[in-house]
Amino acid sequence: MAASISRRCVRHLSTFPLLNARPGYPPSLRNVEVILPRVPRITEGNEPQYPPVKPSMTSGSKAAKQARRALWIDNVRSSDTPVEMIYLLNKRQRWQEVIKPFSLQSGYGHFFRDVTKTAVVDELPENIQTLAESGQVKTEVEVLTERVIELLMVESFSIRRKKQHRIIEHKERSQSLAQNILNLLISHLGNRFPHLTDAVVDGRCQIKSFWERGERRMQFNGEPVCSVRAKEPLGLFAQTTDEVCNGDVEGWPYNPKEIGIFQNHINPVCFPGFKYQPGHLFPHTQIYGVNFDLDRAERHNIYQEIQDNFGLMAGYAWINALAMYQGYCWFQDIPRPMTAQVIYTDGNRFSFYCYQANTLDLSENGSPWNNVCFQKTSLPMFTDVKDGKVRDFNVEALKLLVAFLINSPERH
Amino acid sequence: MSKSGTVQSVHIKIHEELLDARVIRRYARFLPGGPQRRVFFPDFYLKMVKPQREHPPNVVVFHCPVQMTKFDVKNYLEKIYNVPVERVNTSIPFNPIVRDHQNRRWMPRDEFKVAFVTLADGQTFEFPELFAPPASEDDDEVIDSLKEKEKKETQALASRGGLPSWFGI
């Protein structure tokens, strides 16, 4: 009676054939729902017997996206050559901010400092200052003053320039002066300072560099007049234990559109002026001329800001590009700080920047260090060239130029 | 002189006057040698508004009529209010046109232009808080006051065995 009732009850429970309703099973166990044993909870001393459940690599879930990103980062870190690493980083097109070393809207300095994690110091590092005042530089400058004055006269009177729009005239004047002064100094100093003859001097090569800071990706496009690359790295301008390298850089949480910096969506490019070849992969000195409307910058009172922020962006981007050619990036940080020297001139005034990149990993929980830019801006070399004379020639600017070029790895 | 302009012309056609009552009309283009058109009492206004997204501290947001240009906004602020302006960026938000049951086109909402004004000379401005902030749920005071209120209400019910008072006499 009870068995028939139970059988009837069980039949109502499920219309599908039951698991154990097979011949061979004892009649008492037929048509009875089997309760499977419960999976035991994972507790201490009770490790799971099976490997963990990994997210699918093809699904659109958050875990899958994170897993794909982690795999990509692993591949980047374990790539054999720098070219392969750069390909993995730039094969996907992304939205990126297109940056030049200047902008013509005020307030962009905060953004530049945030995006490169740079602290700015308004004076040049001690070793450069002492070098500029040293006897060696003095002797060189005594001979060079005459030749530089001669060069300035030639630039002003002897070179026949086609009459152009004033913006182009400014550019050409400053760039031609930058090129000729550097050529003169390098050829003059090369005899006594072999690191200059060993170095590679790039002409007007574009510098293209890309990096990530948080959610943003930056693409830098610079057009220096002359870049000097060396086989060995320059010495440090500040120790990583110094206060300067361990500070906080203020964030700039606004849209870069507000300061005239816009995005594009193409493959980023890493090009430090030459296609990849091992050899001279350390920055030494770089010189930029004017590449914007100088009159407009002065009219809108932005020119001082441009001079204050030029070197920090140009320096970081150049170091970043060369570091990527060595196989480092924001996922694979540089083992020791890299330094570079940048000069900017507008044909008359010179600005000197000593950039030290302590880290390429600019993420929030990345490196405890920040990058530093030591600078001295707006140093006039002369006031005017009139009546066959260069007026008020400033030897300080020439001393710093010579000191920058003399500065070599052996000194440190 | 502002680039756009208005004219209070006497010879306005009647239907235009009815339809364009709120529109600022343009005057003829100035050519050298021609008469200098003057503007008196144009229907320009600038309404300062709270920005909808975060801007740098030297940016102020205004609403203005669509006929105002960047130069007009700049002159307005500099000459009337003596506020140094570095630049003005403008944008016109989308205003949908609707058709009624007789298929006539009309705009249910007023048109306006948004002007983002960047202040010069290092000046900054922060839009003030006009209203008290709403009480947050994490406020201890708010939680305590709510608990007391609930206690009072349940006390009255407890004395009557959980029965609300409108069941009684």
Coordinates of C-alpha atoms in Angstrom, one line a residue:
Chain A
M1 CA 0.0 0.0 0.0
A2 CA 2.7 2.4 1.1
A3 CA 5.0 1.4 -1.7
S4 CA 2.3 1.9 -4.3
I5 CA 1.5 5.3 -2.8
S6 CA 5.1 6.3 -2.9
R7 CA 5.4 5.2 -6.4
R8 CA 2.4 7.2 -7.4
C9 CA 3.7 10.3 -5.6
V10 CA 7.1 9.9 -7.3
R11 CA 5.4 9.6 -10.7
H12 CA 3.7 13.0 -10.2
L13 CA 7.0 14.6 -9.3
S14 CA 8.6 14.0 -12.7
T15 CA 7.3 13.3 -16.1
F16 CA 10.7 12.4 -17.5
P17 CA 12.3 9.0 -17.2
L18 CA 14.1 8.8 -14.0
L19 CA 17.8 8.0 -13.8
N20 CA 17.6 4.6 -12.2
A21 CA 14.4 3.4 -13.8
R22 CA 16.4 0.7 -15.6
P23 CA 16.1 -3.1 -15.4
G24 CA 18.8 -4.5 -13.1
Y25 CA 18.1 -1.9 -10.4
P26 CA 16.4 -3.4 -7.3
P27 CA 12.6 -2.7 -7.4
S28 CA 12.8 -0.8 -4.1
L29 CA 15.1 1.8 -5.6
R30 CA 13.4 2.2 -9.0
N31 CA 11.4 5.4 -9.6
V32 CA 13.0 7.1 -6.7
E33 CA 14.8 10.4 -7.1
V34 CA 18.5 10.0 -6.3
I35 CA 20.0 12.8 -4.2
L36 CA 23.6 13.4 -5.2
P37 CA 26.1 14.0 -2.4
R38 CA 26.9 17.7 -1.8
V39 CA 30.2 19.1 -2.9
P40 CA 32.3 19.8 0.3
R41 CA 33.1 23.4 1.1
I42 CA 36.8 24.5 0.6
T43 CA 38.2 25.0 4.0
E44 CA 41.7 25.1 5.4
G45 CA 43.5 21.8 4.9
N46 CA 40.9 20.9 2.2
E47 CA 42.4 22.2 -1.0
P48 CA 40.4 21.8 -4.2
Q49 CA 41.2 18.7 -6.2
Y50 CA 40.7 20.4 -9.6
P51 CA 42.5 23.4 -11.2
P52 CA 40.8 26.8 -10.9
V53 CA 38.1 27.9 -13.4
K54 CA 39.7 30.2 -15.8
P55 CA 37.7 32.8 -17.7
S56 CA 37.2 32.2 -21.4
M57 CA 39.6 34.1 -23.6
T58 CA 36.9 34.8 -26.2
S59 CA 34.0 36.0 -24.0
G60 CA 33.0 39.6 -23.5
S61 CA 32.9 39.4 -19.7
K62 CA 35.0 41.6 -17.5
A63 CA 37.1 38.6 -16.3
A64 CA 37.8 37.6 -19.8
K65 CA 38.9 41.1 -20.8
Q66 CA 41.2 41.3 -17.8
A67 CA 42.6 37.9 -18.6
R68 CA 43.3 39.0 -22.2
R69 CA 45.0 42.1 -21.0
A70 CA 47.1 40.2 -18.6
L71 CA 48.2 37.8 -21.4
W72 CA 49.0 40.8 -23.6
I73 CA 51.2 42.4 -20.9
D74 CA 53.0 39.0 -20.3
N75 CA 53.7 38.8 -24.1
V76 CA 55.0 42.4 -24.1
R77 CA 57.3 41.7 -21.1
S78 CA 58.6 38.4 -22.6
S79 CA 59.1 39.6 -26.1
D80 CA 62.5 38.8 -27.6
T81 CA 63.3 42.0 -29.4
P82 CA 62.3 45.7 -28.9
V83 CA 60.7 45.7 -32.4
E84 CA 58.4 42.8 -31.4
M85 CA 57.6 44.6 -28.1
I86 CA 56.7 47.8 -30.0
Y87 CA 54.6 45.9 -32.5
L88 CA 52.6 44.3 -29.7
L89 CA 52.1 47.7 -28.1
N90 CA 51.0 49.5 -31.2
K91 CA 49.3 46.9 -33.4
R92 CA 45.9 47.9 -32.0
Q93 CA 44.4 51.3 -32.9
R94 CA 43.3 53.4 -29.9
W95 CA 42.2 56.9 -29.0
Q96 CA 45.2 58.9 -28.1
E97 CA 46.0 62.5 -27.3
V98 CA 48.2 64.0 -29.9
I99 CA 50.8 66.2 -28.2
K100 CA 53.4 68.6 -29.4
P101 CA 56.0 70.1 -27.1
F102 CA 53.9 73.3 -26.9
S103 CA 50.3 74.4 -27.0
L104 CA 48.9 77.8 -27.7
Q105 CA 46.2 77.7 -25.0
S106 CA 47.2 78.7 -21.5
G107 CA 47.1 76.3 -18.6
Y108 CA 48.5 73.3 -20.5
G109 CA 51.6 73.1 -18.3
H110 CA 49.5 71.3 -15.6
F111 CA 48.5 68.7 -18.1
F112 CA 52.0 68.2 -19.4
R113 CA 53.3 67.7 -15.9
D114 CA 50.6 65.3 -14.9
V115 CA 50.9 63.2 -18.1
T116 CA 54.7 62.7 -17.7
K117 CA 54.7 62.7 -13.9
T118 CA 57.3 65.4 -13.8
A119 CA 58.4 67.8 -11.1
V120 CA 59.9 71.0 -12.4
V121 CA 62.9 72.7 -10.8
D122 CA 63.7 76.3 -11.9
E123 CA 67.5 76.0 -11.8
L124 CA 69.9 73.7 -13.5
P125 CA 71.5 70.8 -11.6
E126 CA 74.6 71.3 -9.6
N127 CA 77.0 69.3 -11.8
I128 CA 76.0 71.4 -14.9
Q129 CA 76.3 74.7 -13.0
T130 CA 79.8 73.8 -11.7
L131 CA 80.8 72.5 -15.2
A132 CA 79.6 75.8 -16.8
E133 CA 81.9 77.8 -14.4
S134 CA 84.8 75.4 -14.7
G135 CA 88.2 76.3 -16.3
Q136 CA 87.7 73.9 -19.2
V137 CA 84.6 75.6 -20.4
K138 CA 86.2 79.1 -19.9
T139 CA 89.0 78.3 -22.2
E140 CA 86.7 76.9 -24.9
V141 CA 84.3 79.8 -24.6
E142 CA 87.2 82.4 -25.0
V143 CA 87.9 80.9 -28.4
L144 CA 84.4 80.2 -29.4
T145 CA 82.9 83.7 -28.6
E146 CA 84.5 85.2 -31.7
R147 CA 83.4 82.4 -33.9
V148 CA 79.8 82.5 -32.6
I149 CA 79.6 86.2 -33.1
E150 CA 80.8 85.7 -36.6
L151 CA 78.2 83.1 -37.1
L152 CA 75.4 85.4 -35.9
M153 CA 76.6 88.1 -38.4
V154 CA 76.6 85.6 -41.2
E155 CA 73.1 84.5 -40.2
S156 CA 71.8 88.0 -40.2
F157 CA 73.5 89.6 -43.2
S158 CA 75.1 87.0 -45.5
I159 CA 72.5 84.3 -45.9
R160 CA 70.0 85.2 -48.6
R161 CA 66.6 84.2 -47.4
K162 CA 63.5 84.2 -49.5
K163 CA 60.9 86.7 -48.3
Q164 CA 58.3 84.6 -46.5
H165 CA 55.3 84.9 -44.2
R166 CA 56.6 86.1 -40.8
I167 CA 55.7 82.7 -39.1
I168 CA 57.9 80.9 -41.6
E169 CA 60.7 83.5 -41.3
H170 CA 60.8 83.0 -37.5
K171 CA 60.9 79.3 -37.9
E172 CA 63.7 79.4 -40.4
R173 CA 65.8 81.9 -38.6
S174 CA 65.6 80.0 -35.3
Q175 CA 66.1 76.6 -36.9
S176 CA 69.0 77.7 -39.0
L177 CA 70.8 79.3 -36.0
A178 CA 70.2 76.2 -33.9
Q179 CA 71.7 74.0 -36.6
N180 CA 74.7 76.1 -37.3
I181 CA 75.6 76.8 -33.7
L182 CA 75.5 73.1 -32.8
N183 CA 77.5 72.1 -35.9
L184 CA 80.1 74.8 -35.0
L185 CA 80.4 73.7 -31.4
I186 CA 80.5 70.0 -32.1
S187 CA 83.1 70.3 -34.8
H188 CA 85.2 72.6 -32.6
L189 CA 84.9 70.5 -29.4
G190 CA 85.1 67.1 -31.1
N191 CA 88.9 67.1 -31.0
R192 CA 89.2 67.3 -27.3
F193 CA 86.1 65.5 -26.3
P194 CA 85.9 62.1 -28.0
H195 CA 82.4 61.3 -26.9
L196 CA 81.1 63.9 -29.4
T197 CA 82.9 62.3 -32.3
D198 CA 81.7 58.8 -31.2
A199 CA 78.1 60.1 -31.0
V200 CA 75.6 60.1 -33.8
V201 CA 74.2 63.5 -34.8
D202 CA 70.7 63.3 -36.4
G203 CA 69.6 66.1 -38.6
R204 CA 66.0 67.2 -38.8
C205 CA 64.5 63.8 -37.8
Q206 CA 61.0 63.6 -36.3
I207 CA 60.7 62.2 -32.8
K208 CA 57.6 60.2 -32.3
S209 CA 56.8 58.5 -29.0
F210 CA 53.8 57.0 -27.2
W211 CA 53.0 56.1 -23.7
E212 CA 50.1 55.4 -21.3
R213 CA 49.2 57.2 -18.1
G214 CA 46.1 55.6 -16.5
E215 CA 43.3 55.5 -19.1
R216 CA 45.0 57.9 -21.4
R217 CA 47.4 57.2 -24.2
M218 CA 49.7 59.9 -25.5
Q219 CA 51.3 60.3 -28.9
F220 CA 54.1 62.8 -29.0
N221 CA 55.2 64.3 -32.4
G222 CA 58.3 66.6 -32.1
E223 CA 60.5 68.1 -34.8
P224 CA 63.9 68.9 -33.3
V225 CA 66.6 70.6 -35.4
C226 CA 69.4 68.4 -34.2
S227 CA 69.7 65.3 -31.9
V228 CA 72.9 63.9 -30.5
R229 CA 72.8 60.3 -29.4
A230 CA 75.5 58.5 -27.5
K231 CA 76.5 54.9 -26.9
E232 CA 76.6 55.3 -23.1
P233 CA 74.1 57.0 -20.8
L234 CA 74.7 60.4 -19.4
G235 CA 75.1 60.6 -15.6
L236 CA 72.3 61.4 -13.3
F237 CA 71.3 64.9 -12.4
A238 CA 69.7 63.9 -9.1
Q239 CA 69.8 60.8 -7.0
T240 CA 66.6 58.7 -6.7
T241 CA 66.7 59.2 -2.9
D242 CA 66.4 62.9 -3.2
E243 CA 63.2 64.8 -2.3
V244 CA 62.8 66.0 -5.9
C245 CA 62.4 62.4 -7.2
N246 CA 60.0 61.3 -4.4
G247 CA 57.3 64.0 -4.5
D248 CA 53.7 64.1 -5.6
V249 CA 52.7 65.4 -9.0
E250 CA 49.4 67.2 -9.1
G251 CA 46.7 65.6 -11.3
W252 CA 44.9 67.5 -14.0
P253 CA 41.5 65.8 -14.2
Y254 CA 39.9 67.8 -17.1
N255 CA 39.4 67.1 -20.7
P256 CA 42.5 67.9 -22.8
K257 CA 40.2 69.6 -25.3
E258 CA 40.0 72.5 -23.0
I259 CA 43.7 73.3 -23.7
G260 CA 43.7 72.6 -27.4
I261 CA 45.0 69.0 -27.3
F262 CA 42.9 66.6 -29.4
Q263 CA 42.7 62.9 -30.0
N264 CA 43.2 60.7 -33.0
H265 CA 42.5 57.0 -33.5
I266 CA 45.4 55.4 -35.4
N267 CA 48.3 53.2 -34.6
P268 CA 50.7 54.9 -32.3
V269 CA 54.3 55.3 -33.6
C270 CA 57.6 55.0 -31.8
F271 CA 60.3 56.7 -33.8
P272 CA 63.3 58.4 -32.1
G273 CA 64.6 59.7 -35.4
F274 CA 65.9 56.4 -36.9
K275 CA 64.7 52.9 -37.7
Y276 CA 65.6 50.4 -35.1
Q277 CA 69.3 49.4 -35.0
P278 CA 71.3 48.6 -31.9
G279 CA 74.1 51.0 -31.0
H280 CA 73.6 54.6 -30.0
L281 CA 70.5 54.3 -28.0
F282 CA 71.1 56.8 -25.2
P283 CA 70.1 60.5 -25.5
H284 CA 72.7 63.2 -25.1
T285 CA 71.6 66.6 -26.4
Q286 CA 68.8 67.8 -28.5
I287 CA 68.0 71.3 -29.9
Y288 CA 64.6 72.6 -31.0
G289 CA 63.8 75.8 -32.9
V290 CA 60.5 77.6 -33.1
N291 CA 57.7 75.6 -34.8
F292 CA 54.7 77.8 -34.0
D293 CA 53.4 81.4 -34.4
L294 CA 55.8 83.2 -32.1
D295 CA 54.0 86.6 -32.4
R296 CA 50.7 85.0 -31.4
A297 CA 52.2 83.4 -28.4
E298 CA 53.7 86.7 -27.2
R299 CA 50.5 88.6 -28.0
H300 CA 48.4 86.2 -25.8
N301 CA 51.1 86.1 -23.1
I302 CA 51.7 82.4 -23.5
Y303 CA 55.3 82.5 -24.6
Q304 CA 56.8 82.2 -21.1
E305 CA 54.5 79.2 -20.4
I306 CA 55.7 77.6 -23.6
Q307 CA 59.3 78.1 -22.6
D308 CA 58.6 76.7 -19.1
N309 CA 57.1 73.5 -20.4
F310 CA 58.9 72.8 -23.6
G311 CA 61.8 70.7 -22.3
L312 CA 59.8 68.6 -20.0
M313 CA 57.6 67.2 -22.7
A314 CA 60.4 67.0 -25.4
G315 CA 62.8 65.4 -22.9
Y316 CA 60.4 62.8 -21.6
A317 CA 59.2 61.8 -25.1
W318 CA 62.7 61.4 -26.5
I319 CA 63.9 59.3 -23.5
N320 CA 60.7 57.2 -23.8
A321 CA 61.3 56.5 -27.5
L322 CA 64.9 55.5 -27.0
A323 CA 64.0 53.4 -24.0
M324 CA 61.4 51.5 -26.1
Y325 CA 64.2 50.8 -28.6
Q326 CA 66.1 49.2 -25.7
G327 CA 63.1 47.0 -24.8
Y328 CA 61.6 49.0 -22.0
C329 CA 58.1 50.5 -21.7
W330 CA 55.5 51.3 -19.0
F331 CA 55.0 47.6 -18.4
Q332 CA 58.7 46.9 -18.3
D333 CA 60.3 49.8 -16.4
I334 CA 63.8 51.1 -17.0
P335 CA 66.3 49.6 -14.5
R336 CA 68.1 52.9 -13.9
P337 CA 67.1 56.5 -14.5
M338 CA 67.8 57.9 -18.0
T339 CA 68.8 61.5 -18.6
A340 CA 68.7 63.8 -21.6
Q341 CA 69.5 67.4 -22.3
V342 CA 67.2 69.6 -24.4
I343 CA 67.8 73.1 -25.7
Y344 CA 65.2 75.4 -27.2
T345 CA 65.9 78.6 -29.1
D346 CA 63.8 81.2 -30.9
G347 CA 66.8 82.7 -32.7
N348 CA 67.7 85.0 -29.8
R349 CA 66.8 83.5 -26.5
F350 CA 67.9 80.1 -25.3
S351 CA 66.3 77.8 -22.8
F352 CA 68.2 74.9 -21.3
Y353 CA 66.5 71.8 -19.8
C354 CA 68.0 68.8 -18.1
Y355 CA 65.5 66.0 -17.9
Q356 CA 65.8 62.9 -15.7
A357 CA 63.4 60.1 -16.3
N358 CA 63.4 57.9 -13.1
T359 CA 60.5 55.8 -14.3
L360 CA 58.4 55.0 -17.3
D361 CA 55.7 53.3 -15.3
L362 CA 53.3 56.2 -14.7
S363 CA 50.5 54.2 -13.2
E364 CA 49.1 55.1 -9.7
N365 CA 50.6 52.1 -7.9
G366 CA 53.6 51.9 -10.2
S367 CA 56.9 53.5 -9.2
P368 CA 57.3 55.6 -6.0
W369 CA 59.6 58.0 -8.1
N370 CA 58.6 60.8 -10.3
N371 CA 60.5 62.3 -13.2
V372 CA 62.3 65.6 -12.8
C373 CA 63.1 68.5 -15.2
F374 CA 65.7 71.0 -14.3
Q375 CA 65.5 74.1 -16.4
K376 CA 66.7 77.6 -17.0
T377 CA 64.5 79.5 -19.5
S378 CA 64.7 82.6 -21.6
L379 CA 68.4 83.4 -21.6
P380 CA 69.1 85.9 -24.3
M381 CA 72.3 85.3 -26.3
F382 CA 72.3 88.8 -27.7
T383 CA 69.8 91.7 -28.0
D384 CA 70.2 92.8 -31.6
V385 CA 72.4 92.6 -34.6
K386 CA 72.7 96.1 -36.1
D387 CA 75.2 98.2 -38.0
G388 CA 77.5 95.2 -38.5
K389 CA 77.7 94.5 -34.8
V390 CA 76.2 92.0 -32.3
R391 CA 75.0 94.0 -29.3
D392 CA 75.1 92.7 -25.7
F393 CA 76.5 89.3 -26.4
N394 CA 75.8 87.1 -23.4
V395 CA 78.5 84.7 -22.6
E396 CA 76.4 82.8 -20.0
A397 CA 74.3 81.3 -22.7
L398 CA 77.3 80.1 -24.7
K399 CA 78.9 78.7 -21.5
L400 CA 75.8 76.6 -20.8
L401 CA 75.7 75.4 -24.5
V402 CA 79.3 74.3 -24.2
A403 CA 78.7 72.7 -20.8
F404 CA 75.8 70.7 -22.2
L405 CA 77.9 69.3 -25.0
I406 CA 81.0 68.7 -22.9
N407 CA 78.9 66.8 -20.3
S408 CA 79.8 63.2 -21.0
P409 CA 79.3 59.7 -19.4
E410 CA 82.9 59.6 -18.2
R411 CA 82.4 62.6 -15.9
H412 CA 80.1 60.7 -13.6
Chain B
M1 CA 32.6 96.9 -33.0
S2 CA 30.9 93.5 -32.7
K3 CA 30.8 91.4 -35.8
S4 CA 27.2 90.4 -35.7
G5 CA 24.6 93.1 -35.3
T6 CA 21.0 93.9 -34.8
V7 CA 18.9 96.6 -36.3
Q8 CA 15.7 98.0 -34.9
S9 CA 14.3 98.7 -38.4
V10 CA 11.0 100.5 -38.7
H11 CA 10.0 98.7 -41.9
I12 CA 9.4 95.2 -40.5
K13 CA 6.8 93.1 -42.3
I14 CA 3.9 92.1 -40.1
H15 CA 4.2 88.3 -40.4
E16 CA 8.0 88.5 -39.8
E17 CA 7.4 90.6 -36.7
L18 CA 5.1 88.0 -35.3
L19 CA 7.3 85.0 -36.0
D20 CA 10.7 86.5 -35.3
A21 CA 9.8 88.4 -32.2
R22 CA 12.6 86.8 -30.3
V23 CA 15.2 86.7 -33.2
I24 CA 17.9 89.3 -33.4
R25 CA 18.0 90.4 -37.0
R26 CA 21.3 90.9 -38.9
Y27 CA 22.2 94.1 -40.7
A28 CA 23.9 94.5 -44.1
R29 CA 27.5 93.7 -44.5
F30 CA 29.9 96.6 -43.9
L31 CA 32.1 97.6 -46.9
P32 CA 34.7 100.3 -46.8
G33 CA 33.1 103.6 -47.6
G34 CA 29.7 102.5 -46.6
P35 CA 27.7 103.8 -43.6
Q36 CA 28.7 102.6 -40.1
R37 CA 25.8 100.7 -38.7
R38 CA 25.2 101.3 -35.1
V39 CA 23.8 98.9 -32.5
F40 CA 21.6 100.3 -29.7
F41 CA 20.1 98.0 -27.1
P42 CA 20.6 94.7 -28.8
D43 CA 18.6 91.8 -27.3
F44 CA 21.8 90.2 -26.0
Y45 CA 21.9 88.5 -22.6
L46 CA 24.4 86.3 -20.8
K47 CA 23.2 83.9 -18.2
M48 CA 25.8 82.2 -16.0
V49 CA 25.0 78.5 -15.5
K50 CA 26.5 75.7 -13.4
P51 CA 28.7 73.6 -15.7
Q52 CA 27.6 70.1 -16.4
R53 CA 31.1 68.6 -16.4
E54 CA 34.3 69.5 -14.7
H55 CA 36.2 72.4 -16.2
P56 CA 39.6 74.0 -15.3
P57 CA 39.2 76.7 -12.6
N58 CA 39.5 79.5 -15.1
V59 CA 36.5 78.5 -17.2
V60 CA 33.0 80.0 -16.7
V61 CA 30.0 78.7 -18.6
F62 CA 27.2 81.0 -19.9
H63 CA 24.0 80.7 -22.0
C64 CA 23.5 83.4 -24.6
P65 CA 21.3 83.9 -27.6
V66 CA 22.3 82.0 -30.7
Q67 CA 22.9 85.2 -32.7
M68 CA 25.7 86.2 -30.3
T69 CA 29.2 85.4 -31.5
K70 CA 32.4 84.8 -29.6
F71 CA 33.5 88.4 -30.2
D72 CA 30.2 89.6 -28.8
V73 CA 30.5 87.6 -25.7
K74 CA 34.1 88.8 -25.2
N75 CA 33.2 92.4 -25.7
Y76 CA 30.1 92.1 -23.4
L77 CA 32.2 90.8 -20.5
E78 CA 35.1 93.1 -21.0
K79 CA 33.3 96.3 -21.5
I80 CA 30.3 96.0 -19.3
Y81 CA 31.7 93.9 -16.4
N82 CA 35.4 94.5 -16.8
V83 CA 36.2 90.8 -16.8
P84 CA 39.4 89.9 -18.7
V85 CA 38.7 87.2 -21.3
E86 CA 41.3 85.0 -22.9
R87 CA 39.1 83.1 -25.3
V88 CA 35.5 82.0 -25.8
N89 CA 34.4 78.6 -27.2
T90 CA 30.8 78.2 -28.2
S91 CA 28.4 75.4 -29.0
I92 CA 24.7 75.2 -29.8
P93 CA 22.9 72.3 -28.2
F94 CA 20.5 70.3 -30.4
N95 CA 17.0 71.7 -30.3
P96 CA 14.5 69.4 -31.9
I97 CA 11.9 70.7 -34.4
V98 CA 8.5 69.2 -33.8
R99 CA 5.5 69.0 -36.2
D100 CA 2.0 69.6 -34.9
H101 CA -1.3 68.0 -36.1
Q102 CA -1.3 70.3 -39.1
N103 CA 2.3 69.4 -40.1
R104 CA 3.6 72.8 -39.2
R105 CA 7.2 73.0 -37.8
W106 CA 7.8 74.6 -34.4
M107 CA 10.3 74.4 -31.6
P108 CA 8.8 73.6 -28.2
R109 CA 12.0 74.7 -26.4
D110 CA 13.9 78.0 -26.6
E111 CA 17.1 78.0 -28.5
F112 CA 20.3 79.0 -26.7
K113 CA 24.1 78.9 -27.2
V114 CA 26.6 77.8 -24.6
A115 CA 29.7 79.9 -24.3
F116 CA 32.7 78.5 -22.4
V117 CA 34.7 81.6 -21.4
T118 CA 38.3 81.2 -20.4
L119 CA 39.4 84.0 -18.0
A120 CA 42.7 85.7 -18.5
D121 CA 45.3 87.1 -16.0
G122 CA 45.2 84.0 -13.9
Q123 CA 41.7 84.6 -12.6
T124 CA 39.6 81.7 -11.4
F125 CA 35.9 81.3 -10.7
E126 CA 33.9 78.6 -9.0
F127 CA 30.1 78.4 -9.4
P128 CA 28.6 78.8 -5.9
E129 CA 26.4 76.2 -4.2
L130 CA 23.0 77.8 -4.4
F131 CA 21.0 75.1 -2.5
A132 CA 21.8 73.0 0.5
P133 CA 23.2 69.6 -0.3
P134 CA 20.7 66.7 0.0
A135 CA 21.0 64.7 3.3
S136 CA 23.1 61.6 2.6
E137 CA 22.1 58.1 3.8
D138 CA 25.4 57.8 5.6
D139 CA 24.8 60.7 7.9
D140 CA 24.7 59.5 11.5
E141 CA 22.4 62.3 12.5
V142 CA 19.9 61.5 9.8
I143 CA 19.9 57.8 10.7
D144 CA 19.3 58.6 14.4
S145 CA 16.5 61.1 13.7
L146 CA 14.8 58.6 11.4
K147 CA 15.1 55.9 14.1
E148 CA 13.5 58.1 16.7
K149 CA 10.7 59.0 14.3
E150 CA 10.0 55.3 13.6
K151 CA 10.1 54.5 17.4
K152 CA 7.4 57.1 18.1
E153 CA 5.2 55.8 15.4
T154 CA 5.5 52.2 16.5
Q155 CA 4.9 53.1 20.2
A156 CA 1.4 54.4 19.4
L157 CA 0.7 51.1 17.5
A158 CA 2.1 48.9 20.2
S159 CA -0.3 50.2 22.9
R160 CA -3.2 49.2 20.7
G161 CA -1.8 45.8 19.8
G162 CA -0.6 46.8 16.4
L163 CA -3.9 48.2 15.2
P164 CA -3.9 51.6 13.5
S165 CA -5.9 54.3 15.2
W166 CA -8.4 54.8 12.4
F167 CA -9.9 51.4 13.2
G168 CA -11.2 52.8 16.5
I169 CA -13.7 55.4 17.5

